[in-house]
PDB file of C-alpha atoms in Angstrom:
ATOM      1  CA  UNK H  47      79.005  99.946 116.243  1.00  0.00           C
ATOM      2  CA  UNK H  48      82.226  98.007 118.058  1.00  0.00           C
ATOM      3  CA  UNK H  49      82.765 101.421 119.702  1.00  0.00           C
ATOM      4  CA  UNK H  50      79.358 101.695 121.239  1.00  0.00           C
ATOM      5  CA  UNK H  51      79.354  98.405 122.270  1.00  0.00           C
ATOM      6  CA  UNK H  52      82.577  98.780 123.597  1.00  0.00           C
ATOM      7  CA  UNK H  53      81.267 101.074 125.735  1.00  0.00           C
ATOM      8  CA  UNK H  54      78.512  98.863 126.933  1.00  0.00           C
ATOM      9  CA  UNK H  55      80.581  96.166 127.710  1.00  0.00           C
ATOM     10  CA  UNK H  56      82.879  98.729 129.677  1.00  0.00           C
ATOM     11  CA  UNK H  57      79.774  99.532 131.459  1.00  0.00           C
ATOM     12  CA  UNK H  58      78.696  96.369 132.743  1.00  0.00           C
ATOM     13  CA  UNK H  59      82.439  95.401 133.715  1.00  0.00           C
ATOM     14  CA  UNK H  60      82.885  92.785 130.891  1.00  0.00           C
ATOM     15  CA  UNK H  61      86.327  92.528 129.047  1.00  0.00           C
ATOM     16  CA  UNK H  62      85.804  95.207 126.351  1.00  0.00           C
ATOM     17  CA  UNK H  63      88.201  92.788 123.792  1.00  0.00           C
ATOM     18  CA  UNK H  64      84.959  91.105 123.362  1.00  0.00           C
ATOM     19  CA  UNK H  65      83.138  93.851 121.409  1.00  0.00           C
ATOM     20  CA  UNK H  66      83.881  93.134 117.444  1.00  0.00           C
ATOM     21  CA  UNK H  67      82.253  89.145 118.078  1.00  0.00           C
ATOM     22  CA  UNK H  68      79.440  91.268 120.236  1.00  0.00           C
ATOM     23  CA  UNK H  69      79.018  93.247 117.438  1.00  0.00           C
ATOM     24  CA  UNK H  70      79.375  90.397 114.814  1.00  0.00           C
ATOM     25  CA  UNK H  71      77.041  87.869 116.578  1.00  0.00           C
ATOM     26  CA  UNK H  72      74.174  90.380 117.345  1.00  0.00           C
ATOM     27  CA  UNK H  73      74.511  92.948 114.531  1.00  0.00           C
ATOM     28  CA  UNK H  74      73.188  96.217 113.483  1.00  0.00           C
ATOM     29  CA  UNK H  75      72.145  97.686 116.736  1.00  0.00           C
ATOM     30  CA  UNK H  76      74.400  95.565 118.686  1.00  0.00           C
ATOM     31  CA  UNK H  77      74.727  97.931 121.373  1.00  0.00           C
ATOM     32  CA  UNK H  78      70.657  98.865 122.350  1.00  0.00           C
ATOM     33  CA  UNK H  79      70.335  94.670 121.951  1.00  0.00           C
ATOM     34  CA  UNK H  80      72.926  94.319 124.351  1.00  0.00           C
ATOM     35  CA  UNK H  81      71.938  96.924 126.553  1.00  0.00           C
ATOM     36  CA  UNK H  82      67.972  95.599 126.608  1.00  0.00           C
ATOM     37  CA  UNK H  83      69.074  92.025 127.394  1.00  0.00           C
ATOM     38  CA  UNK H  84      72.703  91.769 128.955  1.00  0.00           C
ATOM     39  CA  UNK H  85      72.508  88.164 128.723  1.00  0.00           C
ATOM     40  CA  UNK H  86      72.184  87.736 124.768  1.00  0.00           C
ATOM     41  CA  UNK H  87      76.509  88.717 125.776  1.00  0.00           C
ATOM     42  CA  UNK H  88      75.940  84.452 126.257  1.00  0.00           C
ATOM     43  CA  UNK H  89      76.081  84.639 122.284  1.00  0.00           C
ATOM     44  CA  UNK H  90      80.022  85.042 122.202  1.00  0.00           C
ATOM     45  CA  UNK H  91      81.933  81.823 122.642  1.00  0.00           C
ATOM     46  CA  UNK H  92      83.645  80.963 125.585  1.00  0.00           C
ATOM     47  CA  UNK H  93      81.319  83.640 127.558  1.00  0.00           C
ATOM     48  CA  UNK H  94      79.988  81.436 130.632  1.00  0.00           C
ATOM     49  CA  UNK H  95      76.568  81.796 131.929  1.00  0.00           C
ATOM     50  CA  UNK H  96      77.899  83.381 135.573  1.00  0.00           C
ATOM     51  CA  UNK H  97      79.781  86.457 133.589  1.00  0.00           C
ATOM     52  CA  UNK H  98      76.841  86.757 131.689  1.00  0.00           C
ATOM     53  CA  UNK H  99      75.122  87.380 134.921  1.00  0.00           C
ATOM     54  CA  UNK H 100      77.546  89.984 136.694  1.00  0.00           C
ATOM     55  CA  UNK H 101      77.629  91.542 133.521  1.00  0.00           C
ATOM     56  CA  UNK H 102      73.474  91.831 133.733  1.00  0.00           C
ATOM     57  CA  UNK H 103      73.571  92.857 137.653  1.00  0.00           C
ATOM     58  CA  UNK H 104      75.788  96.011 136.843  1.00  0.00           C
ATOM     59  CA  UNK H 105      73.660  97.065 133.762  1.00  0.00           C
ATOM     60  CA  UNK H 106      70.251  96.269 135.284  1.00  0.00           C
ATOM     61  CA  UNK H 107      71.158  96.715 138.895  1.00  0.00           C
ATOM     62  CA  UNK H 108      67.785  95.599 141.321  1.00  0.00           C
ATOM     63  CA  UNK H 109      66.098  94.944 138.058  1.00  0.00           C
ATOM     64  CA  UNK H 110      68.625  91.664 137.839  1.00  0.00           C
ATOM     65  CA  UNK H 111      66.925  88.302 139.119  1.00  0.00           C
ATOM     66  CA  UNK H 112      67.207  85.301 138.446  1.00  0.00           C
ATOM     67  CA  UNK H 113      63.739  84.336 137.031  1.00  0.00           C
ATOM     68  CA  UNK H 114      64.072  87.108 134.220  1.00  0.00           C
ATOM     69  CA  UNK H 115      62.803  85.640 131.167  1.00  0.00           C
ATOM     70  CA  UNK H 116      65.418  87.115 129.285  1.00  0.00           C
ATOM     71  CA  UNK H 117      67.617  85.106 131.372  1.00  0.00           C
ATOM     72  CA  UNK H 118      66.014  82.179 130.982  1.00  0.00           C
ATOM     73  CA  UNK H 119      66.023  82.004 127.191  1.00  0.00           C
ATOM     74  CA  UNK H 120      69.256  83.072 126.984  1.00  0.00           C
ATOM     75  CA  UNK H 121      70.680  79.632 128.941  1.00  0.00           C
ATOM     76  CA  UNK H 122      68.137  77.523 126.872  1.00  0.00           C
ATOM     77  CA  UNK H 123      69.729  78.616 123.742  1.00  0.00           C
ATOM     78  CA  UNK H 124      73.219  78.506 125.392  1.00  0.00           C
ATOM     79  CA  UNK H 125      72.544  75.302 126.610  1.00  0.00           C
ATOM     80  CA  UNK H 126      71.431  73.712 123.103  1.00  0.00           C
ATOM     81  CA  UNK H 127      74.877  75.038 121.959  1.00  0.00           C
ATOM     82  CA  UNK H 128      76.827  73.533 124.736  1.00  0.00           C
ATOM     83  CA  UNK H 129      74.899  70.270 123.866  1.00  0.00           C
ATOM     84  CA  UNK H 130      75.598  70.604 119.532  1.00  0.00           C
ATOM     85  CA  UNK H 131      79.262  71.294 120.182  1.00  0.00           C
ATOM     86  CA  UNK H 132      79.174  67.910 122.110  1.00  0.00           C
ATOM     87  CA  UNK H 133      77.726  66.741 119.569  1.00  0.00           C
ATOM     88  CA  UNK H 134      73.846  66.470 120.083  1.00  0.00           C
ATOM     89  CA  UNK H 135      72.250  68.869 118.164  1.00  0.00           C
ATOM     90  CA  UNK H 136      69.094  68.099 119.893  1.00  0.00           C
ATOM     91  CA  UNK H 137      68.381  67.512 124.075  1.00  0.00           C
ATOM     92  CA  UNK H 138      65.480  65.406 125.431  1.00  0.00           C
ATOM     93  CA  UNK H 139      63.163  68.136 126.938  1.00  0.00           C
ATOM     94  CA  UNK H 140      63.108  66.644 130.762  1.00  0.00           C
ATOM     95  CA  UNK H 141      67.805  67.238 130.203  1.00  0.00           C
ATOM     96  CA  UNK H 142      67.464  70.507 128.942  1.00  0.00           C
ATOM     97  CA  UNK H 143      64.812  71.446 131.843  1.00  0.00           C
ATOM     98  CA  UNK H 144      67.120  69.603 134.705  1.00  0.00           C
ATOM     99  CA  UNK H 145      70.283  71.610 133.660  1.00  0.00           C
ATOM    100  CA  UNK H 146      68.380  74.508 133.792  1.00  0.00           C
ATOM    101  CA  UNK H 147      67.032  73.781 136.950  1.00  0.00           C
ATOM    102  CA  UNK H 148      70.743  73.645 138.234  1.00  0.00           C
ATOM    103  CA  UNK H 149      71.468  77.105 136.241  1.00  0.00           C
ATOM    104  CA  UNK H 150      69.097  78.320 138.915  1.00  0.00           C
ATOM    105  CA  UNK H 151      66.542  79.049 136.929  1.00  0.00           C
ATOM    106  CA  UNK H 152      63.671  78.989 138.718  1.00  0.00           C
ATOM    107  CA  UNK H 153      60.846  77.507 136.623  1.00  0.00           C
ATOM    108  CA  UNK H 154      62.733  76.001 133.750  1.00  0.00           C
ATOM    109  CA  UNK H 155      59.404  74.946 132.211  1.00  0.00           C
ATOM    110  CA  UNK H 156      59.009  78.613 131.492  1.00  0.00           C
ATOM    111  CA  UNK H 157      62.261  79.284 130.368  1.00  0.00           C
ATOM    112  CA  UNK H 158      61.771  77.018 127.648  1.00  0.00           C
ATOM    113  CA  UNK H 159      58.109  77.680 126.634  1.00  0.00           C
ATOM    114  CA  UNK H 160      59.661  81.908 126.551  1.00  0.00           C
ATOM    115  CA  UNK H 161      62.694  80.328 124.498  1.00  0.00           C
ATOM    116  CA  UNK H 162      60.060  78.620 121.599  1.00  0.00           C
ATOM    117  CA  UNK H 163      57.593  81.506 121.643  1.00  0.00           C
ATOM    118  CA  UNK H 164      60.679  83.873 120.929  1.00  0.00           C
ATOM    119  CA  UNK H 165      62.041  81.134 118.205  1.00  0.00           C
ATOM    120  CA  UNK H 166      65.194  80.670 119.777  1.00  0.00           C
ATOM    121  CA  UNK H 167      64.645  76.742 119.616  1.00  0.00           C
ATOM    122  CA  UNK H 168      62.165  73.935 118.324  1.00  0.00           C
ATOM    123  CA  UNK H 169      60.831  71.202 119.694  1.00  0.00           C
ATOM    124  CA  UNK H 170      59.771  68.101 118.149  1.00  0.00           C
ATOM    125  CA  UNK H 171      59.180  64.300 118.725  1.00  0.00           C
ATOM    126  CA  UNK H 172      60.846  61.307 117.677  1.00  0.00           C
ATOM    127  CA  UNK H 173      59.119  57.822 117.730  1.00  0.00           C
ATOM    128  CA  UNK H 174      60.246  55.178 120.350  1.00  0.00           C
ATOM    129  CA  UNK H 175      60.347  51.706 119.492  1.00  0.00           C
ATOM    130  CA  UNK H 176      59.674  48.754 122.384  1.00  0.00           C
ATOM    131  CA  UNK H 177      62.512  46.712 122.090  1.00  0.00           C
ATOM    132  CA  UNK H 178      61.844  43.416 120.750  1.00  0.00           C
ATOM    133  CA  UNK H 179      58.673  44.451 119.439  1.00  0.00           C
ATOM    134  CA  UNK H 180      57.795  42.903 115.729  1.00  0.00           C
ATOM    135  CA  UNK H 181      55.646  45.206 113.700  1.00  0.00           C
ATOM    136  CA  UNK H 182      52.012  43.669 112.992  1.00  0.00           C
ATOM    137  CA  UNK H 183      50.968  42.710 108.965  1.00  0.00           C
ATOM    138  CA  UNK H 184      48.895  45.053 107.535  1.00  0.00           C
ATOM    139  CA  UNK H 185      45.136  44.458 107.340  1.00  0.00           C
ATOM    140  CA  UNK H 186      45.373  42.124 110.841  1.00  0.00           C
ATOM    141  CA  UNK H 187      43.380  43.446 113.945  1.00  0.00           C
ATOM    142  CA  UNK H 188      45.979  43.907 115.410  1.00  0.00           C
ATOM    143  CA  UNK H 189      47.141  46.041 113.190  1.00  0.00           C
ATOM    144  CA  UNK H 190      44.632  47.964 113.423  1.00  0.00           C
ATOM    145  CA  UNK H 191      44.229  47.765 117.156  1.00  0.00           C
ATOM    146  CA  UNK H 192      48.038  49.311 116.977  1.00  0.00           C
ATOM    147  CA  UNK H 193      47.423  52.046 114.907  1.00  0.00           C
ATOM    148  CA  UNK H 194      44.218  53.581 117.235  1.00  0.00           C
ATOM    149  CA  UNK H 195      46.945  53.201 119.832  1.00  0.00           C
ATOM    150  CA  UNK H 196      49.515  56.028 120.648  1.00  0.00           C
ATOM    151  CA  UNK H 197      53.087  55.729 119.951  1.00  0.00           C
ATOM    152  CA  UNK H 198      55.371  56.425 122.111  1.00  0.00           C
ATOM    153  CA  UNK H 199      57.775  59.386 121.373  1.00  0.00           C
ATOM    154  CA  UNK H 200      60.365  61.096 123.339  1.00  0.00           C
ATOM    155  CA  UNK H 201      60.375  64.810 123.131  1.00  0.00           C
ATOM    156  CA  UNK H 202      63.530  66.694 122.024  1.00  0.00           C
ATOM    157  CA  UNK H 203      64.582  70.592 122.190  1.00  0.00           C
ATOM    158  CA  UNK H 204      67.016  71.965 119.202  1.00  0.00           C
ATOM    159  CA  UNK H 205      68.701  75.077 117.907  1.00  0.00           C
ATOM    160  CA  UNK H 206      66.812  75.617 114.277  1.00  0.00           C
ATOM    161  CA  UNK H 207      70.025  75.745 112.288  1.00  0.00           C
ATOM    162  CA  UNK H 208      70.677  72.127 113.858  1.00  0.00           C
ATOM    163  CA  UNK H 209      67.937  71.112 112.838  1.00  0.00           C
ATOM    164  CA  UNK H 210      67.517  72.511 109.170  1.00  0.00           C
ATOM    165  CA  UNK H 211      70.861  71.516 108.529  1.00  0.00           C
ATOM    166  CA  UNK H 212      70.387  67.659 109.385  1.00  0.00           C
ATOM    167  CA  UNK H 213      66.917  67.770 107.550  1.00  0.00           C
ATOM    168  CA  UNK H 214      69.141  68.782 104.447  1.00  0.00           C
ATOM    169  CA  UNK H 215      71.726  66.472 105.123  1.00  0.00           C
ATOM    170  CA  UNK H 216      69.278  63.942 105.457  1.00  0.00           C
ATOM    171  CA  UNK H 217      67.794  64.663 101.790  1.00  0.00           C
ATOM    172  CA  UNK H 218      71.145  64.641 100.280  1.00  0.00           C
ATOM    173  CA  UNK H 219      72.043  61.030 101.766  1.00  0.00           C
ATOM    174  CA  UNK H 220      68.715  60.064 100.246  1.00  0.00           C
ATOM    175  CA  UNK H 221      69.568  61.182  96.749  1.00  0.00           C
ATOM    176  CA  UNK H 222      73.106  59.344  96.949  1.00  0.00           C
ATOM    177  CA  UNK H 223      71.586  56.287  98.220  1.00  0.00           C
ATOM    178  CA  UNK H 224      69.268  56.379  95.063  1.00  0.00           C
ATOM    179  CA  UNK H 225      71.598  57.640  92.483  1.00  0.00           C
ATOM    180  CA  UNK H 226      73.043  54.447  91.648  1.00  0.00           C
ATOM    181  CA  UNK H 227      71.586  52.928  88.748  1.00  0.00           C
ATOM    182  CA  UNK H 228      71.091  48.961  88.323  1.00  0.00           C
ATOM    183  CA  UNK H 229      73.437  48.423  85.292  1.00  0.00           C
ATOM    184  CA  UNK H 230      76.659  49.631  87.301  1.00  0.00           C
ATOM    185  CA  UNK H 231      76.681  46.463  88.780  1.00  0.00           C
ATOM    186  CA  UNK H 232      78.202  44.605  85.471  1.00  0.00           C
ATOM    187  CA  UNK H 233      81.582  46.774  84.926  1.00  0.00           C
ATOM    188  CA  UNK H 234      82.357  46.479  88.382  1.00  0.00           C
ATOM    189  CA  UNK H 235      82.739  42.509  88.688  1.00  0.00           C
ATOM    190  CA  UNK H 236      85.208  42.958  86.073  1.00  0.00           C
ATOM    191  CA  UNK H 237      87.557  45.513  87.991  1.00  0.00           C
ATOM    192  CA  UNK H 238      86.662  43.435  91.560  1.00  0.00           C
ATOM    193  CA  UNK H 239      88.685  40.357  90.138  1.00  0.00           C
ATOM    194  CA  UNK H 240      92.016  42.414  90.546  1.00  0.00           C
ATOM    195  CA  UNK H 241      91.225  43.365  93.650  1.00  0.00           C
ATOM    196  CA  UNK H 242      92.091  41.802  97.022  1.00  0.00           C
ATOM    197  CA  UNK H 243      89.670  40.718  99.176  1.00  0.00           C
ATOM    198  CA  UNK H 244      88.799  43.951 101.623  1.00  0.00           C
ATOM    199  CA  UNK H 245      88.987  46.293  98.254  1.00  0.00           C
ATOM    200  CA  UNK H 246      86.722  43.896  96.350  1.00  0.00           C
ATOM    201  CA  UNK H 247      83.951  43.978  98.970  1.00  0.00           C
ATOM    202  CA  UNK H 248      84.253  47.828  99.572  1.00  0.00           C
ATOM    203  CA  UNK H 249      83.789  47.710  95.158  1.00  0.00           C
ATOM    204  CA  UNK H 250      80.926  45.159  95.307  1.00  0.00           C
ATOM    205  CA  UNK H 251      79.110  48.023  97.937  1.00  0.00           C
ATOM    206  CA  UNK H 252      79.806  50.927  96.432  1.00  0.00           C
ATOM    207  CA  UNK H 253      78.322  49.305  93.144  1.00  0.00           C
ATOM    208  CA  UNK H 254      74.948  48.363  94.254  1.00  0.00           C
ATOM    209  CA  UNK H 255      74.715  51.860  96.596  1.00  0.00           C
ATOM    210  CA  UNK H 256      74.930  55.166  96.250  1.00  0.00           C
ATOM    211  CA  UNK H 257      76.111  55.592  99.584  1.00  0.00           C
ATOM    212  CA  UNK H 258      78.897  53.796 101.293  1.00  0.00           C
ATOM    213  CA  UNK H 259      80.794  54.111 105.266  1.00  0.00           C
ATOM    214  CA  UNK H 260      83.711  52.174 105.404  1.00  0.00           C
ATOM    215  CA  UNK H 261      85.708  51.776 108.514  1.00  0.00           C
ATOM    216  CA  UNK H 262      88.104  50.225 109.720  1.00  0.00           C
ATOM    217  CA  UNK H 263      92.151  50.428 110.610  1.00  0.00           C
ATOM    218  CA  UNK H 264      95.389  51.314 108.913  1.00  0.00           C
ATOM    219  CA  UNK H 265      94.989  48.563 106.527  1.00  0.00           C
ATOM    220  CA  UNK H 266      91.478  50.206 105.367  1.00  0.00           C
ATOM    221  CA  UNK H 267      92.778  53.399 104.050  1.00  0.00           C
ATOM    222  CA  UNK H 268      94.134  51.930 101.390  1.00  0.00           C
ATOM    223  CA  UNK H 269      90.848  50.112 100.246  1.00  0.00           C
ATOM    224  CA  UNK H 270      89.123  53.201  98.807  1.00  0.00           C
ATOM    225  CA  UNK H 271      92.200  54.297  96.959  1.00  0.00           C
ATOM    226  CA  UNK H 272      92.176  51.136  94.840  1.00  0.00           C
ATOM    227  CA  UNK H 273      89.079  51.473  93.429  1.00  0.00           C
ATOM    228  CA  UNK H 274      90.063  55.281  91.876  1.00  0.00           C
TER     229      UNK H 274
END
């Protein structure tokens, strides 16, 4: 398979070094993938959208344009990556569709609707909140008035293993935020007494929660190791 591919890549002008993480990042059949869409070679890291699209001009020849579909999905999903190893795993929808736009892709509207059809990315919503709003009691009107009303949400684009991964990282912080039980609390007072004051608050936290950040300087690293 990294021969054949080797060969495509050879074909299309693109450093031919690149063929084992062509052939590890689109597998079995590497080579016809490759071959039917020149810019899934956006895959490989460090590969940069305008190789990707000399490398599709000398496969494709006159078929090569810039509002290929193919094309288009392939910069969504190389965008999203760009964006995670930033570290946002997930774009608002009107960022991804403006750095498209200056990818010159022509409608990037499309390019993203092709990119969630194909599953190459998700979409979802997350809830805004109005700053300095208070949330109504239950059982008032306006409570009631509020929930007929629509919430405001901002709509975000993500790469799916992004996105499974935080929903599982999510669940596990639950569990360790709940995995403390109430009668910890008693055996730690005794071991805070011999503690000094930043290690004795760090003990009195991670007593009453299953889940503690602690930050802080130089002085901090040493907190944590007095309570082992």
């Amino acid at each position: 398979t990294v021969g054949a591919v080797r060969a495509v890549l050879a074909e299309g002008g693109a450093p031919e070094a690149l063929a084992a993480q062509v052939a590890a990042a689109l597998g079995d059949g590497a080579e016809d993938a490759l071959r039917a869409d020149p810019w899934q070679l956006l895959r490989v890291a460090g590969v940069r959208p305008e190789q990707t699209d000399g490398f599709a001009r000398a496969l494709l020849g006159a078929e090569c344009r810039p509002d290929d579909e193919r094309r288009g999905r392939a910069l969504t999903v190389w965008l999203l990556e760009q964006a995670a190893l930033a570290g946002h795993t997930a774009l608002d929808l009107p960022a991804l569709i403006e750095a498209l736009g200056k990818r010159a892709v022509p409608d990037p509207d499309e390019a993203v609707q092709s990119a969630l059809a194909e599953g190459d990315a998700l979409v979802f919503q997350d809830a805004l909140e109005e700053p300095g709003a208070q949330p109504a009691a239950a059982g008032t009107d306006e409570a009631d008035e509020e929930d007929e009303e629509e919430v405001p949400v901002r709509v975000l684009a993500g790469l799916e293993r992004y996105a499974l991964a935080e929903e599982s990282l999510a669940d596990a912080l639950a569990r360790l935020v709940n995995a403390v039980p109430k009668e910890t609390e008693e055996p730690w007072e005794a071991a805070v007494a011999a503690l000094s004051r930043g290690a004795a608050d760090l003990a009195r936290q991670a007593a009453g929660h299953g889940l503690v950040l602690h930050t802080g300087g130089e002085a901090a690293r040493a907190e944590p190791a007095a309570l082992l």
